Coordinates of C-alpha atoms in Angstrom, one line a residue:
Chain A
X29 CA 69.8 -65.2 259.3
X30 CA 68.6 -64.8 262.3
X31 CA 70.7 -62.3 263.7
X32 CA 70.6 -58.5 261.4
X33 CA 74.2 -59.0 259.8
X34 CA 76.0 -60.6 257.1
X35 CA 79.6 -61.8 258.7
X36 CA 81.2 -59.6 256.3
X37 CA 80.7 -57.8 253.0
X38 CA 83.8 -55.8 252.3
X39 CA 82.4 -52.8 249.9
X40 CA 84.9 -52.5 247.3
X41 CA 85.2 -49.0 248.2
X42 CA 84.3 -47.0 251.6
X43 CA 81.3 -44.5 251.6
X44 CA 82.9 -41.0 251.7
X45 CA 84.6 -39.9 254.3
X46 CA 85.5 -36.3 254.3
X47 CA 89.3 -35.9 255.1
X48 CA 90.9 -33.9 257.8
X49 CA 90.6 -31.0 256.5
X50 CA 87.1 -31.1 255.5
X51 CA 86.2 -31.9 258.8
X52 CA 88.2 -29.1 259.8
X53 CA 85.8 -26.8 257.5
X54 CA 88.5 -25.0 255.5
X55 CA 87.6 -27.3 252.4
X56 CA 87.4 -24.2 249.6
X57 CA 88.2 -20.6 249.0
X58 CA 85.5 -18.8 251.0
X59 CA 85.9 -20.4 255.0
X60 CA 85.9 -17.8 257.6
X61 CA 88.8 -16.9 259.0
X62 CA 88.1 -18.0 262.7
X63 CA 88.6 -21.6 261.1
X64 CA 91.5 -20.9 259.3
X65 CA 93.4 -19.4 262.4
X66 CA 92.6 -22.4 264.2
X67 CA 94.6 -24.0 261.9
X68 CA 97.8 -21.8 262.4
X69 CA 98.3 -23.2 265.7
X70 CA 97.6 -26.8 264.6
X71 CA 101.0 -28.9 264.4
X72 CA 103.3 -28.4 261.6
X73 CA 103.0 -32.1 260.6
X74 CA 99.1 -31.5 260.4
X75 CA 99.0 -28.1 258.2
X76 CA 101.6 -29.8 255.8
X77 CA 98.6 -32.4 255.5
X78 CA 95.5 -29.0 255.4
X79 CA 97.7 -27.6 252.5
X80 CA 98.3 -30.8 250.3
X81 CA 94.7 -31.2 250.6
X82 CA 93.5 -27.5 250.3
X83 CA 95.7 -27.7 247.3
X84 CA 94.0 -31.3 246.2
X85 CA 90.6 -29.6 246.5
X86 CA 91.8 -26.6 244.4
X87 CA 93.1 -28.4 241.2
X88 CA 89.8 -30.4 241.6
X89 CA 87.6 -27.2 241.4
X90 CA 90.1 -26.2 238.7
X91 CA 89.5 -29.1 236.6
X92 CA 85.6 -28.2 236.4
X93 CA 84.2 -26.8 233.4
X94 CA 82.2 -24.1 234.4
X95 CA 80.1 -21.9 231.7
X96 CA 80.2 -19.1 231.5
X97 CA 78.5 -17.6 234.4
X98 CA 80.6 -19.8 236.2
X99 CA 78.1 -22.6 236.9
X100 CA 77.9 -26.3 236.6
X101 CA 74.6 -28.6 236.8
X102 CA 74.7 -30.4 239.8
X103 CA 71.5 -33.4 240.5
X104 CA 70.9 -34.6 243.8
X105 CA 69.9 -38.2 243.6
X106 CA 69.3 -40.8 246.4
X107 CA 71.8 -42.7 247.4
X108 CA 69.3 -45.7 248.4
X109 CA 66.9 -45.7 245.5
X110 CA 68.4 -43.7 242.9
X111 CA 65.6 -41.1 242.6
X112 CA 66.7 -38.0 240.9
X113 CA 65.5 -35.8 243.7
X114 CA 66.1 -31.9 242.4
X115 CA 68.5 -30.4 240.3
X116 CA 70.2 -26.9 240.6
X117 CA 73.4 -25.3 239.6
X118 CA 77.0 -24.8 241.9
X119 CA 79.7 -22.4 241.2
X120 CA 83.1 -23.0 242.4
X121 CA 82.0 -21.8 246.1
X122 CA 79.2 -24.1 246.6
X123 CA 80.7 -27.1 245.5
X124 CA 83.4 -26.5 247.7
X125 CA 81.1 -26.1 250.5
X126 CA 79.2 -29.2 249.8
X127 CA 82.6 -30.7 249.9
X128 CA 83.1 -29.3 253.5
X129 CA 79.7 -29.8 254.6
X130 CA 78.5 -33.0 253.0
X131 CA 75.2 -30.7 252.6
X132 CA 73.9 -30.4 249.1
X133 CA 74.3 -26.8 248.2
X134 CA 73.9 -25.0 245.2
X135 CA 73.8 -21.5 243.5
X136 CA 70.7 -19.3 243.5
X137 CA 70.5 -17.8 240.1
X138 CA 67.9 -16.2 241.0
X139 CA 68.9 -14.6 244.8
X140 CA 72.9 -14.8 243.1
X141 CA 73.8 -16.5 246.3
X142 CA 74.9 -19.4 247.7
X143 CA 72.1 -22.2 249.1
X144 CA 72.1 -25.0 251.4
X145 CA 68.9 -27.7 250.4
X146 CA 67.0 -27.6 253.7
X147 CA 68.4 -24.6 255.5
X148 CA 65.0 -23.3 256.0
X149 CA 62.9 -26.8 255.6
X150 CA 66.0 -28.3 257.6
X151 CA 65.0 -30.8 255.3
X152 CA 68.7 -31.5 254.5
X153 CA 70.4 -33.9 251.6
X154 CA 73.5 -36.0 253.5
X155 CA 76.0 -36.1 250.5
X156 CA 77.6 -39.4 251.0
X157 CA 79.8 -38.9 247.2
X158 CA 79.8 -36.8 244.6
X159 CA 80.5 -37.9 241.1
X160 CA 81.2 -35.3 238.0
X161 CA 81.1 -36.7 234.1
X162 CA 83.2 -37.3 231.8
X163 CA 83.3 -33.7 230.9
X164 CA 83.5 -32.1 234.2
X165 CA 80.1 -30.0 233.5
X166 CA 78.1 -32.2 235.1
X167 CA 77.5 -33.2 239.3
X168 CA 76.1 -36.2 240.8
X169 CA 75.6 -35.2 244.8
X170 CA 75.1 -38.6 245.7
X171 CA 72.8 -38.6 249.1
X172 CA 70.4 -39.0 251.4
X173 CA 67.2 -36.4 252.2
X174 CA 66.5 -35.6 255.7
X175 CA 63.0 -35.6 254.4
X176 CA 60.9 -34.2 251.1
X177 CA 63.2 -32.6 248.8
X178 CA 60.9 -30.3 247.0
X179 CA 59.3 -26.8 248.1
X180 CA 55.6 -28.6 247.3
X181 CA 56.0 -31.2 249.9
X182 CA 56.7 -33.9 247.5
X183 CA 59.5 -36.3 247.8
X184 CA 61.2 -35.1 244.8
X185 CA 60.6 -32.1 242.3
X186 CA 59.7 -34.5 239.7
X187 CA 56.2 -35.0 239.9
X188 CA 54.6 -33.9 236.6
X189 CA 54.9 -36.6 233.8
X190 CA 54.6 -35.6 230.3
X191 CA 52.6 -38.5 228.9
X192 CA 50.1 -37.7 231.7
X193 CA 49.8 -34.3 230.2
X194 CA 49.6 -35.3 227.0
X195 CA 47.5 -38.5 226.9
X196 CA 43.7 -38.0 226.5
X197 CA 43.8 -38.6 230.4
X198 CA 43.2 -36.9 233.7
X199 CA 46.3 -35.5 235.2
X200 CA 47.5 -37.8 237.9
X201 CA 49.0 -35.5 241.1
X202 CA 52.2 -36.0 242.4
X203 CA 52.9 -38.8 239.9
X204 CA 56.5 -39.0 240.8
X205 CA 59.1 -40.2 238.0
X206 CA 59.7 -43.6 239.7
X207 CA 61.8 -46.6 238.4
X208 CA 60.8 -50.4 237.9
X209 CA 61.4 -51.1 241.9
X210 CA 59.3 -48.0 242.8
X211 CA 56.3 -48.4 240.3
X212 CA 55.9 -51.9 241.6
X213 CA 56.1 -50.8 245.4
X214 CA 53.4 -47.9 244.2
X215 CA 51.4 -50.4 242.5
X216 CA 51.0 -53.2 245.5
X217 CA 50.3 -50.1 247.1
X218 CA 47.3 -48.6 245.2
X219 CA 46.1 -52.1 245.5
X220 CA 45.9 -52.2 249.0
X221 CA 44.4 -48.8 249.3
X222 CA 41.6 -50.0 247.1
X223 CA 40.8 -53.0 249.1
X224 CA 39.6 -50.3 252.0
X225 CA 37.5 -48.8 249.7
X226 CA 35.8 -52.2 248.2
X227 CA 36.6 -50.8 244.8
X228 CA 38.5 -51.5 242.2
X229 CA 39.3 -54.6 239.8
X230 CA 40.2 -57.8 241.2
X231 CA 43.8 -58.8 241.2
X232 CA 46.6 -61.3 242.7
X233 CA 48.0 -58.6 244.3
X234 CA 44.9 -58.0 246.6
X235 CA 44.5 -62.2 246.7
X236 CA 47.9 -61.7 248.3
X237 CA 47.2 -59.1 250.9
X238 CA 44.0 -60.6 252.1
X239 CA 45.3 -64.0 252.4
X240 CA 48.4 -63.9 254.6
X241 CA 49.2 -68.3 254.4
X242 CA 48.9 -67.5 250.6
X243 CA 51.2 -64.8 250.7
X244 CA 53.9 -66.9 252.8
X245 CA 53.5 -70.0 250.8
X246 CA 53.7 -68.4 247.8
X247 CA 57.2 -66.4 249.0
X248 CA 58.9 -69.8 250.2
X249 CA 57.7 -71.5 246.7
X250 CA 59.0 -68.9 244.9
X251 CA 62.6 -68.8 247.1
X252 CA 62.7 -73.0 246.5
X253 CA 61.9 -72.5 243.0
X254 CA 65.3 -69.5 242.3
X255 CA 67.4 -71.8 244.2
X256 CA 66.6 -74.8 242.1
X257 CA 67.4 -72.4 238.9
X258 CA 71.2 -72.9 240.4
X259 CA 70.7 -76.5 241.8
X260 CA 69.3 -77.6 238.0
X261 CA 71.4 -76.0 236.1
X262 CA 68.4 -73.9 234.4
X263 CA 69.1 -71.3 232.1
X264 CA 69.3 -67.3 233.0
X265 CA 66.1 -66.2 232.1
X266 CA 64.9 -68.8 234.3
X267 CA 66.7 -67.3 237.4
X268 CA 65.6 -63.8 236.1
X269 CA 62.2 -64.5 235.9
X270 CA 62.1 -66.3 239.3
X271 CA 64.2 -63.6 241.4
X272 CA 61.3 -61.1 239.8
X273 CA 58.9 -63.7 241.1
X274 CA 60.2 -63.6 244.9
X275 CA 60.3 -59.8 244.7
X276 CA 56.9 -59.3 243.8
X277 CA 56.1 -61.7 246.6
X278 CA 58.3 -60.5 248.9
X279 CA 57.5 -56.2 248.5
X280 CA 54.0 -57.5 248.9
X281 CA 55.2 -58.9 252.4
X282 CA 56.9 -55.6 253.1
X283 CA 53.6 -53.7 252.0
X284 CA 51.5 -55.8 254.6
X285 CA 54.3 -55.0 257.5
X286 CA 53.9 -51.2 256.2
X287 CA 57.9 -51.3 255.4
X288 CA 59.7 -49.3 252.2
X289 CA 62.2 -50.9 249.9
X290 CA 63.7 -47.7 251.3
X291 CA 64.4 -48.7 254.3
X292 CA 65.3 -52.3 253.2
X293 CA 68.3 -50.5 251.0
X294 CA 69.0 -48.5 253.9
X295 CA 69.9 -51.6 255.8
X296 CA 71.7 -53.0 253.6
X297 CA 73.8 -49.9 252.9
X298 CA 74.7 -48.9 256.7
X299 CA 75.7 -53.1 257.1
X300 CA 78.5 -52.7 254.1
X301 CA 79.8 -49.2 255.1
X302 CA 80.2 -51.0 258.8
X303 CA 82.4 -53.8 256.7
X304 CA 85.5 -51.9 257.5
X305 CA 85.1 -52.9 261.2
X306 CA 83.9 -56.6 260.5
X307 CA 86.2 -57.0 258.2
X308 CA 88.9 -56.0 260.9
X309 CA 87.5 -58.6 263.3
X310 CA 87.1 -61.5 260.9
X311 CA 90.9 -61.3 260.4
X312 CA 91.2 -62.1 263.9
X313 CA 88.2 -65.0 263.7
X314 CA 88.7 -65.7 260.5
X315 CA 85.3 -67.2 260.7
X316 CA 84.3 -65.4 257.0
Chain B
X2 CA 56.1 -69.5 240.3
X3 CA 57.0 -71.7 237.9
X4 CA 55.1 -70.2 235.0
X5 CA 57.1 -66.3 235.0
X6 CA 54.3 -64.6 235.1
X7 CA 52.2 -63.0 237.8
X8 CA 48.1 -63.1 237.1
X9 CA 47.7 -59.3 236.9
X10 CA 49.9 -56.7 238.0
X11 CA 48.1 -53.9 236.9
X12 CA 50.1 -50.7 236.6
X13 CA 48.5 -47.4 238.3
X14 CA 49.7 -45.9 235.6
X15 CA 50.4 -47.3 231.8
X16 CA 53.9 -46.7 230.3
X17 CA 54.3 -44.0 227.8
X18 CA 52.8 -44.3 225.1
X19 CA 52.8 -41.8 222.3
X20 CA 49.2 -40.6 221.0
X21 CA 48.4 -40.8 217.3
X22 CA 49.8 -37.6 216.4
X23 CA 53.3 -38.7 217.5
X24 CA 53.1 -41.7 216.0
X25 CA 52.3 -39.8 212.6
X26 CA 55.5 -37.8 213.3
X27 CA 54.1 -34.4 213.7
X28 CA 54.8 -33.4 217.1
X29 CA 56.7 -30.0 217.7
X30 CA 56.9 -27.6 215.1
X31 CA 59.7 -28.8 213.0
X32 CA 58.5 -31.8 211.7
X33 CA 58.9 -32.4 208.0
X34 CA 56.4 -31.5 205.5
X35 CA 55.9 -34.6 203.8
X36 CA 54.1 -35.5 206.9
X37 CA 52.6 -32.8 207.1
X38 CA 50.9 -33.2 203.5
X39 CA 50.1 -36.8 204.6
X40 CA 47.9 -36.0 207.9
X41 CA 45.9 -33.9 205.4
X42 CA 44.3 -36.1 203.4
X43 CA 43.7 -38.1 206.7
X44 CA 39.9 -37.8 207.9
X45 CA 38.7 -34.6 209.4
X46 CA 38.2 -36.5 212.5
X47 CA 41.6 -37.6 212.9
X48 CA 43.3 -34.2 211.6
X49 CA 40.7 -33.0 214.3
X50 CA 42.4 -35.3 217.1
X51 CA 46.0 -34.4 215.7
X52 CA 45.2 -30.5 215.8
X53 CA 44.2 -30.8 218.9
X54 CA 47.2 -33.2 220.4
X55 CA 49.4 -30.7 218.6
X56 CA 48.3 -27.8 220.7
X57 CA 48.5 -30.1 224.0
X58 CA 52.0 -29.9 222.6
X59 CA 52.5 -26.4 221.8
X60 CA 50.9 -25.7 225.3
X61 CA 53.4 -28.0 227.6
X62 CA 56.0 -26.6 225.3
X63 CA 55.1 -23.0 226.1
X64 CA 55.0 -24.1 230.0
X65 CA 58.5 -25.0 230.2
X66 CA 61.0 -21.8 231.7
X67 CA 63.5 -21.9 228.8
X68 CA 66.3 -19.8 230.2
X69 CA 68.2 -17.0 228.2
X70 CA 69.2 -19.2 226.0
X71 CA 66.3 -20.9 225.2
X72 CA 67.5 -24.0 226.9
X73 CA 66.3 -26.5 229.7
X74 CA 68.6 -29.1 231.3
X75 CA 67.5 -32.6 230.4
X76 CA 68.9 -36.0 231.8
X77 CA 69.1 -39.2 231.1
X78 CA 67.9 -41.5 233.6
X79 CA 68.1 -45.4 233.5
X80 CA 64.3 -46.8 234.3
X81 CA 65.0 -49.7 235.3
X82 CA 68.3 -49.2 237.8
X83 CA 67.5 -45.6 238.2
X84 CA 71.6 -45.1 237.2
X85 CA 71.9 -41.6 235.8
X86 CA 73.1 -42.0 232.1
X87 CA 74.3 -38.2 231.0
X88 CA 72.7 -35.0 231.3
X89 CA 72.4 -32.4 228.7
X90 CA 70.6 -29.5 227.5
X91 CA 67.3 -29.3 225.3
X92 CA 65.8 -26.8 223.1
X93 CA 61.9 -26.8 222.2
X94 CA 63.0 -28.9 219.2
X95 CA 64.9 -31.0 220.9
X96 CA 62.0 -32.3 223.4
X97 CA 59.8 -32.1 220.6
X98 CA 61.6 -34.4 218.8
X99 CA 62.2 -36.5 222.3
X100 CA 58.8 -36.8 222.6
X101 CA 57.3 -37.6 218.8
X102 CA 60.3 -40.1 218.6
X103 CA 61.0 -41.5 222.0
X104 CA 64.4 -41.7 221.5
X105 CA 66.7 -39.3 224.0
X106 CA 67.7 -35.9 221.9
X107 CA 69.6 -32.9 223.2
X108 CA 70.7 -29.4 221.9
X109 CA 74.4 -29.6 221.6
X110 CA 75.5 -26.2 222.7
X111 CA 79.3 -26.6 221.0
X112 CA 77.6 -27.4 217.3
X113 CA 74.7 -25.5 218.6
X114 CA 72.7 -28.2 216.8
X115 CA 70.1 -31.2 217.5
X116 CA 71.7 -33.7 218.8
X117 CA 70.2 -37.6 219.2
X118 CA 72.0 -39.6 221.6
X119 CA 72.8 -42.7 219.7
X120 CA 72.9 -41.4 216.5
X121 CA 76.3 -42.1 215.7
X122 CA 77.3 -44.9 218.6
X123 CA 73.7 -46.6 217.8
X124 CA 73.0 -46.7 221.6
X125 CA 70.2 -45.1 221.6
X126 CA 68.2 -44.2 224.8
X127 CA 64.1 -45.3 224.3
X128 CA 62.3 -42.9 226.2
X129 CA 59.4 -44.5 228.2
X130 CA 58.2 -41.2 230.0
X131 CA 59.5 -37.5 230.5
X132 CA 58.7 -35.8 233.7
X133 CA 58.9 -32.0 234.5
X134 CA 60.4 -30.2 237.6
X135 CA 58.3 -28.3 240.0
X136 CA 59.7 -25.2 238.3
X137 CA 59.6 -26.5 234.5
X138 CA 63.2 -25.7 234.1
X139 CA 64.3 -29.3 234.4
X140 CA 63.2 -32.8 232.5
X141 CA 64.1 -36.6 233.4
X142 CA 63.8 -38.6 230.1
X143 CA 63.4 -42.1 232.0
X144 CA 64.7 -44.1 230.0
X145 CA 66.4 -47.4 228.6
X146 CA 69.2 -47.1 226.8
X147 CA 70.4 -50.0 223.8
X148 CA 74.4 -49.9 225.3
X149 CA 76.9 -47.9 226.9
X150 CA 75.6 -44.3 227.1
X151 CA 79.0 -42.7 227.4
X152 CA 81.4 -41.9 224.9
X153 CA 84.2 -43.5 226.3
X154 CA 82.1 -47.1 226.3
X155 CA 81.3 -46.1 229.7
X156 CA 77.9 -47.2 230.9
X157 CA 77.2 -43.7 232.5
X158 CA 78.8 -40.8 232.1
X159 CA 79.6 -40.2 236.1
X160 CA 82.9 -42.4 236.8
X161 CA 84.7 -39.9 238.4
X162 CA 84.3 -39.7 242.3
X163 CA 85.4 -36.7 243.9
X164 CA 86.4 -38.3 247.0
X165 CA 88.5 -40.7 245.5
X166 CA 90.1 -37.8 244.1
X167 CA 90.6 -36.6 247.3
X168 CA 91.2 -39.2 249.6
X169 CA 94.9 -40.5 250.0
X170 CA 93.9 -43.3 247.9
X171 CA 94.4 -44.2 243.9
X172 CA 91.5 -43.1 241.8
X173 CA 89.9 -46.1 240.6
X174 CA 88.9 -46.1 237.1
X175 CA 85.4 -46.5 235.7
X176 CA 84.3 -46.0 239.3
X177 CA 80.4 -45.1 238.8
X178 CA 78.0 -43.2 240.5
X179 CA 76.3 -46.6 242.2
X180 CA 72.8 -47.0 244.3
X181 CA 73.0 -49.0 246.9
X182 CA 71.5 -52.3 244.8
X183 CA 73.8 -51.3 242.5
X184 CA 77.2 -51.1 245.0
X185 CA 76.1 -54.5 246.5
X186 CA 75.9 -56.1 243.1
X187 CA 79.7 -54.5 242.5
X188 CA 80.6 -56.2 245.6
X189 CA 79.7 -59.5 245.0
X190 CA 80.9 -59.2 241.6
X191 CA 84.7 -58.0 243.1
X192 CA 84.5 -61.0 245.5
X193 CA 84.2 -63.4 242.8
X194 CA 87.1 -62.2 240.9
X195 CA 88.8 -62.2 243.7
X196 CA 88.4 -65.9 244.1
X197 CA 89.6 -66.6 240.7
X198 CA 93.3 -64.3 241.6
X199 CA 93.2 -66.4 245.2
X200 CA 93.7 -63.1 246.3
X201 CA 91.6 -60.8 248.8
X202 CA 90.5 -61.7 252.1
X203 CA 88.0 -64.1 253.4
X204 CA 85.0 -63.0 253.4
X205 CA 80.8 -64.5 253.6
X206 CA 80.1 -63.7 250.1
X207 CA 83.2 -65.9 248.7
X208 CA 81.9 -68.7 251.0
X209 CA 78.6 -68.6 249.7
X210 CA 80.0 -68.4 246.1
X211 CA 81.9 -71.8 246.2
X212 CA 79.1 -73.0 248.4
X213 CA 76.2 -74.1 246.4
X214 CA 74.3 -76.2 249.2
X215 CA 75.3 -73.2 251.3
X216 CA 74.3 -70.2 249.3
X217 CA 70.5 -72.5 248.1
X218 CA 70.1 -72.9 252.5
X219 CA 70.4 -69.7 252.9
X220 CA 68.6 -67.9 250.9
X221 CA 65.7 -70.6 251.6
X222 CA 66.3 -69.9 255.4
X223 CA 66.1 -66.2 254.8
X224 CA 62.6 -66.2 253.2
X225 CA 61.6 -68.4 255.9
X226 CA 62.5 -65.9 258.3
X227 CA 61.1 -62.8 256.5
X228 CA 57.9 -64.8 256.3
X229 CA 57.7 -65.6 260.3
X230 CA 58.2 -61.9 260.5
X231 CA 54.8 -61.3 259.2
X232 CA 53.6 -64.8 261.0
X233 CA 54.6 -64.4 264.6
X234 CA 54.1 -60.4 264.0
X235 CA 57.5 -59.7 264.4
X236 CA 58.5 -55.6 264.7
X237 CA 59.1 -53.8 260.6
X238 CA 62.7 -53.4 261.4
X239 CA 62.9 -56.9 261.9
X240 CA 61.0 -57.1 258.5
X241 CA 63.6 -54.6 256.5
X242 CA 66.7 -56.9 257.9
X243 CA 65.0 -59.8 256.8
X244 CA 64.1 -58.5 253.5
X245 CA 68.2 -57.0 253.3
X246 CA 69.2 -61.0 253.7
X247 CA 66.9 -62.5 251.3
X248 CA 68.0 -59.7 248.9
X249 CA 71.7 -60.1 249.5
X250 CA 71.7 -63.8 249.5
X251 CA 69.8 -64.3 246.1
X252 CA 71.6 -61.3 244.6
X253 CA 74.7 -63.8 245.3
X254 CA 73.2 -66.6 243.3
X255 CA 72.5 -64.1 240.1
X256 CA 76.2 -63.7 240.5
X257 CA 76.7 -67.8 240.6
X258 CA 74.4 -67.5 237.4
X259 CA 76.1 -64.3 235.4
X260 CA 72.5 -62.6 235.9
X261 CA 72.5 -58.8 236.5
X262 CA 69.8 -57.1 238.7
X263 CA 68.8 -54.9 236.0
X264 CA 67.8 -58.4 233.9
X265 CA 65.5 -58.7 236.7
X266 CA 63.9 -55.5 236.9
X267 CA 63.0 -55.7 233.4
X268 CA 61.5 -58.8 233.4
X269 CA 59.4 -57.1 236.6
X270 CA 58.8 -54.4 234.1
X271 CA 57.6 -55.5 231.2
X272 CA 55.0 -58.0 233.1
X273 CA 53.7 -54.8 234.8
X274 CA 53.5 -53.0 231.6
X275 CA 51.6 -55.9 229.9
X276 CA 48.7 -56.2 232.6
X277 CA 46.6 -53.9 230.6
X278 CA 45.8 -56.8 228.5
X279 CA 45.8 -59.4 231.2
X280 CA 43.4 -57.3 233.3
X281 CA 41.0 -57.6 230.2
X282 CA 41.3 -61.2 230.7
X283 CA 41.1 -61.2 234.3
X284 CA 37.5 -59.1 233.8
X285 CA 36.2 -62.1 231.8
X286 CA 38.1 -65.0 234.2
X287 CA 37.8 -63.1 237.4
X288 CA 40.7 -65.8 238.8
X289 CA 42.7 -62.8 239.5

């Protein structure tokens, strides 16, 4: 497609929006009161709305199960590639302001006050949803970072692997707790950082980088060769193992341009949260 | 690729793998004496190895910031689609026991007991690696769980989104905490039952559903393009929008074929986590 759009993926359900009242900042117990009077002198018709939501937001922070110091675990994860980027605790206040502020906040056991991630890094998380468990002890703050999420630098406070400790090996630094997607991207990647230094074992990987009319050739093989799993009526593990095929090939691609899989999910996530607008149009054009 | 395999992928860094003294069941200090007795008659070298490995043990377990309690959060996370499965609390036992078995276990704080996911449902979660916060009061067991990890048959347990509670909108049920891979795959999946109802509106992704030539052109046409990107030295954004189509498009043909996206990052997987043999192989063949 030459042109960066699909013609119209309606998400099944629009990225969080916070109402009128959140946006209004009175979301929660403990808004200042400069906010709230502004309210007073807001229509009628409007406060009705505030209160029905205030009121919405209350039975919600009623229905958590908080422990006995009044806290609840709440994990910040990526809302692109799923990294589990810190976890702290909220009490009622801080997930009300998170609410209101779509900044992940949390609960400072140890300062016993409220904290916003990045208020002195300004190295915010974006909450685009939050999700609690079945139960309602547990919070997802579903979100994108500004930028590295832990105090080290590091992109998330998970950086210290257990089998790396205990394995008869060297500790590996900042060996983040990645997932299948990630690992590969960090693999392609140590591969190309070894072919600068003219060390390590040969591989396809490095074949790959070095030979860009291999690379390419090898992606639209691999492309022909899913397509014909549907066209032939092949069997599943066929198309699995051939979508894995133009992966690889393709994040090898993306490692040569110097692109993330981050950024390609970042892409694809801003084009279906625009869907409500496309969608609007294609009733008119019908051309989806 | 016809052949699903890649020459060598290797890993920078192998999948867990317990040492020798997990494997003989004595990691942590509540292991039962019967196993004890057994690693006794074992060779002084070995009981040498193990007494050692067991302190390695005793040392991470010492590291980690056990609160009042004696406890440290502990979730589940999915390795493969990065999906966050539960989240719970451990003791030392408990990640002892996580780590000499590999299979996900908590400290239940209401039966104030151990407490293996799976042991009743049978859906266990296999740990592959546990990683530590930058504070060592939190631990990701990364993970691949054998079914639903929820006790309501749930795949996770985070189905409850605040702002659909909040919205003017019904709550949907079952509405999980999604990635963005993971939303575009619900997507797809809603426009195809959509198509069965002949309800919804029209949309690109139904077209391409009940469009076989249509769907195989495109997504041919799309790696095309992401290839001339690296070619004719196109800009990265143009790269990550390219990369978003070829992605979307195929992840419309899994949907043709029933195949999820998390089949396919297994399959990724486990070739990446078998290259330590191939890269043997590739020292002798040097074709990789």
């Amino acid at each position: 497609m030459a042109v960066s759009s699909f013609p119209c993926i309606q998400p099944v359900r629009p990225p969080f929006r916070p109402c009128s009242l959140f946006s209004a900042g009175v979301c929660g117990r403990f808004s200042n009161k400069k906010k709230i009077n502004a309210i007073v002198f807001a229509s009628s018709r409007k406060l009705d709305k505030d209160i029905y939501l205030q009121s919405k937001v209350d039975t919600l922070l009623d229905s958590i199960k908080w422990d006995d110091k009044g806290l609840a675990v709440a994990i910040a994860q990526n809302v692109d590639t799923g990294a589990i980027l810190m976890q702290g605790f909220v009490n009622r206040d801080a997930l009300a302001t998170t609410i209101s502020s779509r900044k992940a906040t949390f609960f400072s056991r140890s300062r016993a006050a409220l904290w916003t991630k990045g208020e002195t890094s300004k190295n915010f998380i974006d909450v685009h949803d939050i999700f609690v468990d079945c139960d309602r002890d547990s919070i997802i703050y579903l979100g994108k970072p500004d930028g590295p999420t832990c105090h080290t630098g590091s992109e998330t406070c998970y950086f210290t692997s257990i089998s790396d400790l205990l394995e008869e090996q060297e500790v590996e630094e900042n060996n983040l707790a990645l997932t299948t997607l990630y690992s590969l991207e960090s693999t392609i990647s140590q591969r190309e950082s070894e072919l600068a230094g003219q060390h390590g074992k040969p591989s396809w990987t490095k074949r790959l980088l070095l030979d860009e009319n291999l690379l390419c050739s090898k992606i639209r093989e691999e492309a022909d060769e899913l397509c014909r799993t549907l066209e032939e009526k092949e069997d599943n593990s066929r198309t699995a193992s051939e979508m894995a095929d133009v992966i690889y090939h393709a994040m090898v691609l993306l490692r040569r341009k110097g692109v993330k899989i981050e950024n390609v999910l970042e892409v694809l996530r801003k084009r279906f949260s625009q869907s409500g607008i496309e969608e609007k149009q294609s009733r008119v054009t019908t051309q989806n």
